[in-house]
């Protein structure tokens, strides 16, 4: 088991290892301030697989448990589901001595985290990610959100969990497509910050070095979050591929998954950067070969106009300009503020 401590506005542990689900109850008992009840929030995919084990572990530790299961999928990450959950918590008379436990992938973590950040003006919460994507990215760092019609993650809060328990055994039940989504975020970490990670991913399949890779990514995220918890600067690096990725997700009505959309977004920006002469060709070649290896796409059917329109709704936009993340060397990226008009030019170059 690997343990990473994140010293954000509140310090917490991220545990990465196997057979951790059965330890949930004991670990909740050890948390500061006595947690008397746990409300598990999960989705219809994860509940049949792992909810009984989590409930049993909590019960064995003498902690009362209630559970809420919503329909799996990005379509559920909205205001309607959010209100149903908080109304349910109130009807169950959940008070501040309770704790929310997010059991699932990125949608569950973002939604349950936002519930925890806002219910009773904030109650404790724990992330138990069950996908590679949630483990390396969304469960650590305290970003919580729901989507609006206008775009992804437009309502949310920075709210750190009290504990993150990443049981790698849960990845065994992921479909190849969902596992690949997580690989896209792993490749992203390599592109923004680590030539070593890119070399590891090229040399050995992620599946054969799962704990090391997840720990490396969480370690990088920890460093970035500790330096810039509220995304004023460096944290924006984590958005590499995400401006156009979110545009693709939105234009496809979320039929293109997050990881696949980010993969395409990374290629578009890297291609454009090579054409502008700010990024060496080998960066693009390596990115494309890794995406192929991990069964991820590198192009999209959406037009320049459609991608641009989608990017206009991005919350990273501020007025007429936007921060984009550009690779400048293998394992190194930089943040650059450009005019929205220029973004259109970047998309054109990326699409060519
Ligand atoms: Mg992401």
PDB file of C-alpha atoms in Angstrom, residues 6-151:
ATOM      1  CA  UNK A   6      -2.080  16.067   0.665  1.00  0.00           C
ATOM      2  CA  UNK A   7      -1.539  19.237   2.699  1.00  0.00           C
ATOM      3  CA  UNK A   8      -4.238  21.448   1.208  1.00  0.00           C
ATOM      4  CA  UNK A   9      -6.417  23.810   3.297  1.00  0.00           C
ATOM      5  CA  UNK A  10      -6.926  20.628   5.337  1.00  0.00           C
ATOM      6  CA  UNK A  11      -4.438  17.741   5.283  1.00  0.00           C
ATOM      7  CA  UNK A  12      -5.647  14.260   4.349  1.00  0.00           C
ATOM      8  CA  UNK A  13      -4.335  10.860   3.359  1.00  0.00           C
ATOM      9  CA  UNK A  14      -4.694   9.162   0.004  1.00  0.00           C
ATOM     10  CA  UNK A  15      -4.253   5.412   0.357  1.00  0.00           C
ATOM     11  CA  UNK A  16      -3.554   3.385  -2.766  1.00  0.00           C
ATOM     12  CA  UNK A  17      -3.535  -0.408  -2.565  1.00  0.00           C
ATOM     13  CA  UNK A  18      -5.553  -3.599  -2.698  1.00  0.00           C
ATOM     14  CA  UNK A  19      -8.364  -4.918  -0.463  1.00  0.00           C
ATOM     15  CA  UNK A  20      -8.974  -1.450   0.996  1.00  0.00           C
ATOM     16  CA  UNK A  21     -12.787  -1.555   0.662  1.00  0.00           C
ATOM     17  CA  UNK A  22     -13.035  -3.849   3.663  1.00  0.00           C
ATOM     18  CA  UNK A  23     -11.109  -1.354   5.798  1.00  0.00           C
ATOM     19  CA  UNK A  24     -13.542   1.554   5.233  1.00  0.00           C
ATOM     20  CA  UNK A  25     -15.309   1.124   8.587  1.00  0.00           C
ATOM     21  CA  UNK A  26     -12.124   1.037  10.672  1.00  0.00           C
ATOM     22  CA  UNK A  27     -10.703   4.013   8.818  1.00  0.00           C
ATOM     23  CA  UNK A  28     -13.843   6.107   9.288  1.00  0.00           C
ATOM     24  CA  UNK A  29     -13.666   5.317  13.015  1.00  0.00           C
ATOM     25  CA  UNK A  30     -10.143   6.738  13.133  1.00  0.00           C
ATOM     26  CA  UNK A  31     -11.128  10.084  11.579  1.00  0.00           C
ATOM     27  CA  UNK A  32     -10.851  13.190  13.709  1.00  0.00           C
ATOM     28  CA  UNK A  33     -14.193  14.170  15.319  1.00  0.00           C
ATOM     29  CA  UNK A  34     -16.435  11.200  15.932  1.00  0.00           C
ATOM     30  CA  UNK A  35     -18.369  10.238  12.798  1.00  0.00           C
ATOM     31  CA  UNK A  36     -21.655   8.675  13.925  1.00  0.00           C
ATOM     32  CA  UNK A  37     -23.338   8.039  10.595  1.00  0.00           C
ATOM     33  CA  UNK A  38     -22.230   7.596   7.023  1.00  0.00           C
ATOM     34  CA  UNK A  39     -24.340   8.360   3.960  1.00  0.00           C
ATOM     35  CA  UNK A  40     -22.944   6.415   1.022  1.00  0.00           C
ATOM     36  CA  UNK A  41     -23.667   7.993  -2.356  1.00  0.00           C
ATOM     37  CA  UNK A  42     -23.102   5.754  -5.359  1.00  0.00           C
ATOM     38  CA  UNK A  43     -24.521   4.911  -8.792  1.00  0.00           C
ATOM     39  CA  UNK A  44     -26.437   2.039 -10.367  1.00  0.00           C
ATOM     40  CA  UNK A  45     -23.269   0.484 -11.869  1.00  0.00           C
ATOM     41  CA  UNK A  46     -21.198   0.476  -8.694  1.00  0.00           C
ATOM     42  CA  UNK A  47     -23.891  -0.313  -6.102  1.00  0.00           C
ATOM     43  CA  UNK A  48     -24.399  -3.994  -7.063  1.00  0.00           C
ATOM     44  CA  UNK A  49     -20.627  -4.563  -7.184  1.00  0.00           C
ATOM     45  CA  UNK A  50     -19.271  -2.841  -4.083  1.00  0.00           C
ATOM     46  CA  UNK A  51     -21.975  -1.246  -1.918  1.00  0.00           C
ATOM     47  CA  UNK A  52     -22.655  -4.370   0.202  1.00  0.00           C
ATOM     48  CA  UNK A  53     -18.953  -4.684   1.093  1.00  0.00           C
ATOM     49  CA  UNK A  54     -18.704  -1.046   2.131  1.00  0.00           C
ATOM     50  CA  UNK A  55     -21.930  -1.283   4.162  1.00  0.00           C
ATOM     51  CA  UNK A  56     -20.709  -4.439   5.901  1.00  0.00           C
ATOM     52  CA  UNK A  57     -17.366  -2.844   6.742  1.00  0.00           C
ATOM     53  CA  UNK A  58     -19.091   0.207   8.255  1.00  0.00           C
ATOM     54  CA  UNK A  59     -21.585  -1.952  10.132  1.00  0.00           C
ATOM     55  CA  UNK A  60     -18.786  -4.105  11.579  1.00  0.00           C
ATOM     56  CA  UNK A  61     -17.145  -0.931  12.860  1.00  0.00           C
ATOM     57  CA  UNK A  62     -20.405   0.036  14.589  1.00  0.00           C
ATOM     58  CA  UNK A  63     -21.226   2.936  12.269  1.00  0.00           C
ATOM     59  CA  UNK A  64     -24.837   3.476  11.142  1.00  0.00           C
ATOM     60  CA  UNK A  65     -25.152   3.660   7.361  1.00  0.00           C
ATOM     61  CA  UNK A  66     -27.660   4.893   4.810  1.00  0.00           C
ATOM     62  CA  UNK A  67     -27.208   4.693   1.033  1.00  0.00           C
ATOM     63  CA  UNK A  68     -28.395   6.590  -2.026  1.00  0.00           C
ATOM     64  CA  UNK A  69     -28.095   5.109  -5.517  1.00  0.00           C
ATOM     65  CA  UNK A  70     -28.645   7.270  -8.622  1.00  0.00           C
ATOM     66  CA  UNK A  71     -28.657   6.194 -12.315  1.00  0.00           C
ATOM     67  CA  UNK A  72     -25.088   5.886 -13.629  1.00  0.00           C
ATOM     68  CA  UNK A  73     -23.870   8.366 -16.235  1.00  0.00           C
ATOM     69  CA  UNK A  74     -22.856  11.975 -16.828  1.00  0.00           C
ATOM     70  CA  UNK A  75     -26.565  12.836 -17.455  1.00  0.00           C
ATOM     71  CA  UNK A  76     -27.122  12.403 -13.715  1.00  0.00           C
ATOM     72  CA  UNK A  77     -24.523  15.010 -12.730  1.00  0.00           C
ATOM     73  CA  UNK A  78     -27.063  17.816 -12.672  1.00  0.00           C
ATOM     74  CA  UNK A  79     -29.122  20.051 -10.422  1.00  0.00           C
ATOM     75  CA  UNK A  80     -32.040  17.658 -10.333  1.00  0.00           C
ATOM     76  CA  UNK A  81     -30.040  14.733  -8.920  1.00  0.00           C
ATOM     77  CA  UNK A  82     -28.235  17.106  -6.562  1.00  0.00           C
ATOM     78  CA  UNK A  83     -31.521  18.410  -5.105  1.00  0.00           C
ATOM     79  CA  UNK A  84     -32.944  14.892  -4.779  1.00  0.00           C
ATOM     80  CA  UNK A  85     -29.900  13.856  -2.758  1.00  0.00           C
ATOM     81  CA  UNK A  86     -29.877  16.841  -0.389  1.00  0.00           C
ATOM     82  CA  UNK A  87     -33.646  16.531   0.164  1.00  0.00           C
ATOM     83  CA  UNK A  88     -33.108  12.856   0.964  1.00  0.00           C
ATOM     84  CA  UNK A  89     -30.275  13.674   3.414  1.00  0.00           C
ATOM     85  CA  UNK A  90     -32.560  16.149   5.175  1.00  0.00           C
ATOM     86  CA  UNK A  91     -35.403  13.610   5.303  1.00  0.00           C
ATOM     87  CA  UNK A  92     -32.967  11.162   6.913  1.00  0.00           C
ATOM     88  CA  UNK A  93     -32.102  13.872   9.462  1.00  0.00           C
ATOM     89  CA  UNK A  94     -28.438  13.710   8.642  1.00  0.00           C
ATOM     90  CA  UNK A  95     -26.565  16.151  10.855  1.00  0.00           C
ATOM     91  CA  UNK A  96     -23.019  17.485  11.097  1.00  0.00           C
ATOM     92  CA  UNK A  97     -21.723  14.458  13.000  1.00  0.00           C
ATOM     93  CA  UNK A  98     -22.266  12.476   9.802  1.00  0.00           C
ATOM     94  CA  UNK A  99     -20.059  11.954   6.805  1.00  0.00           C
ATOM     95  CA  UNK A 100     -20.717  11.516   3.068  1.00  0.00           C
ATOM     96  CA  UNK A 101     -18.914   8.666   1.342  1.00  0.00           C
ATOM     97  CA  UNK A 102     -18.582   8.889  -2.454  1.00  0.00           C
ATOM     98  CA  UNK A 103     -18.310   5.359  -3.846  1.00  0.00           C
ATOM     99  CA  UNK A 104     -17.690   5.336  -7.594  1.00  0.00           C
ATOM    100  CA  UNK A 105     -16.101   7.114 -10.529  1.00  0.00           C
ATOM    101  CA  UNK A 106     -15.734  10.786 -11.403  1.00  0.00           C
ATOM    102  CA  UNK A 107     -19.451  11.537 -11.686  1.00  0.00           C
ATOM    103  CA  UNK A 108     -20.170  10.104  -8.228  1.00  0.00           C
ATOM    104  CA  UNK A 109     -17.181  11.880  -6.661  1.00  0.00           C
ATOM    105  CA  UNK A 110     -17.958  15.279  -8.201  1.00  0.00           C
ATOM    106  CA  UNK A 111     -21.657  15.126  -7.352  1.00  0.00           C
ATOM    107  CA  UNK A 112     -21.321  13.654  -3.846  1.00  0.00           C
ATOM    108  CA  UNK A 113     -18.476  16.089  -3.146  1.00  0.00           C
ATOM    109  CA  UNK A 114     -20.672  19.028  -4.112  1.00  0.00           C
ATOM    110  CA  UNK A 115     -23.429  17.649  -1.888  1.00  0.00           C
ATOM    111  CA  UNK A 116     -20.917  17.438   0.989  1.00  0.00           C
ATOM    112  CA  UNK A 117     -19.615  20.951   0.306  1.00  0.00           C
ATOM    113  CA  UNK A 118     -23.078  22.517   0.479  1.00  0.00           C
ATOM    114  CA  UNK A 119     -25.364  20.397   2.684  1.00  0.00           C
ATOM    115  CA  UNK A 120     -25.544  22.139   6.092  1.00  0.00           C
ATOM    116  CA  UNK A 121     -22.877  24.482   4.631  1.00  0.00           C
ATOM    117  CA  UNK A 122     -20.463  21.579   4.454  1.00  0.00           C
ATOM    118  CA  UNK A 123     -20.071  18.196   6.121  1.00  0.00           C
ATOM    119  CA  UNK A 124     -17.167  15.749   6.099  1.00  0.00           C
ATOM    120  CA  UNK A 125     -16.686  13.493   3.115  1.00  0.00           C
ATOM    121  CA  UNK A 126     -14.590  10.578   1.943  1.00  0.00           C
ATOM    122  CA  UNK A 127     -13.718   9.619  -1.602  1.00  0.00           C
ATOM    123  CA  UNK A 128     -13.629   5.947  -2.519  1.00  0.00           C
ATOM    124  CA  UNK A 129     -12.793   6.030  -6.243  1.00  0.00           C
ATOM    125  CA  UNK A 130     -13.591   2.882  -8.220  1.00  0.00           C
ATOM    126  CA  UNK A 131     -12.263   3.928 -11.637  1.00  0.00           C
ATOM    127  CA  UNK A 132      -8.725   4.684 -12.789  1.00  0.00           C
ATOM    128  CA  UNK A 133      -9.828   8.154 -13.856  1.00  0.00           C
ATOM    129  CA  UNK A 134     -11.285   9.023 -10.459  1.00  0.00           C
ATOM    130  CA  UNK A 135      -8.264   7.525  -8.684  1.00  0.00           C
ATOM    131  CA  UNK A 136      -5.634   9.552 -10.525  1.00  0.00           C
ATOM    132  CA  UNK A 137      -7.565  12.739 -10.926  1.00  0.00           C
ATOM    133  CA  UNK A 138     -11.019  13.670  -9.704  1.00  0.00           C
ATOM    134  CA  UNK A 139     -10.929  12.108  -6.208  1.00  0.00           C
ATOM    135  CA  UNK A 140      -7.883  14.136  -5.128  1.00  0.00           C
ATOM    136  CA  UNK A 141      -7.669  17.912  -4.937  1.00  0.00           C
ATOM    137  CA  UNK A 142     -11.135  18.949  -3.828  1.00  0.00           C
ATOM    138  CA  UNK A 143     -12.823  19.980  -7.050  1.00  0.00           C
ATOM    139  CA  UNK A 144     -16.532  19.208  -6.804  1.00  0.00           C
ATOM    140  CA  UNK A 145     -19.220  20.140  -9.326  1.00  0.00           C
ATOM    141  CA  UNK A 146     -22.401  19.515 -11.245  1.00  0.00           C
ATOM    142  CA  UNK A 147     -23.090  20.298 -14.918  1.00  0.00           C
ATOM    143  CA  UNK A 148     -25.474  22.892 -16.319  1.00  0.00           C
ATOM    144  CA  UNK A 149     -27.188  22.917 -19.726  1.00  0.00           C
ATOM    145  CA  UNK A 150     -24.586  25.479 -20.772  1.00  0.00           C
ATOM    146  CA  UNK A 151     -21.609  23.261 -20.003  1.00  0.00           C
TER     147      UNK A 151
END
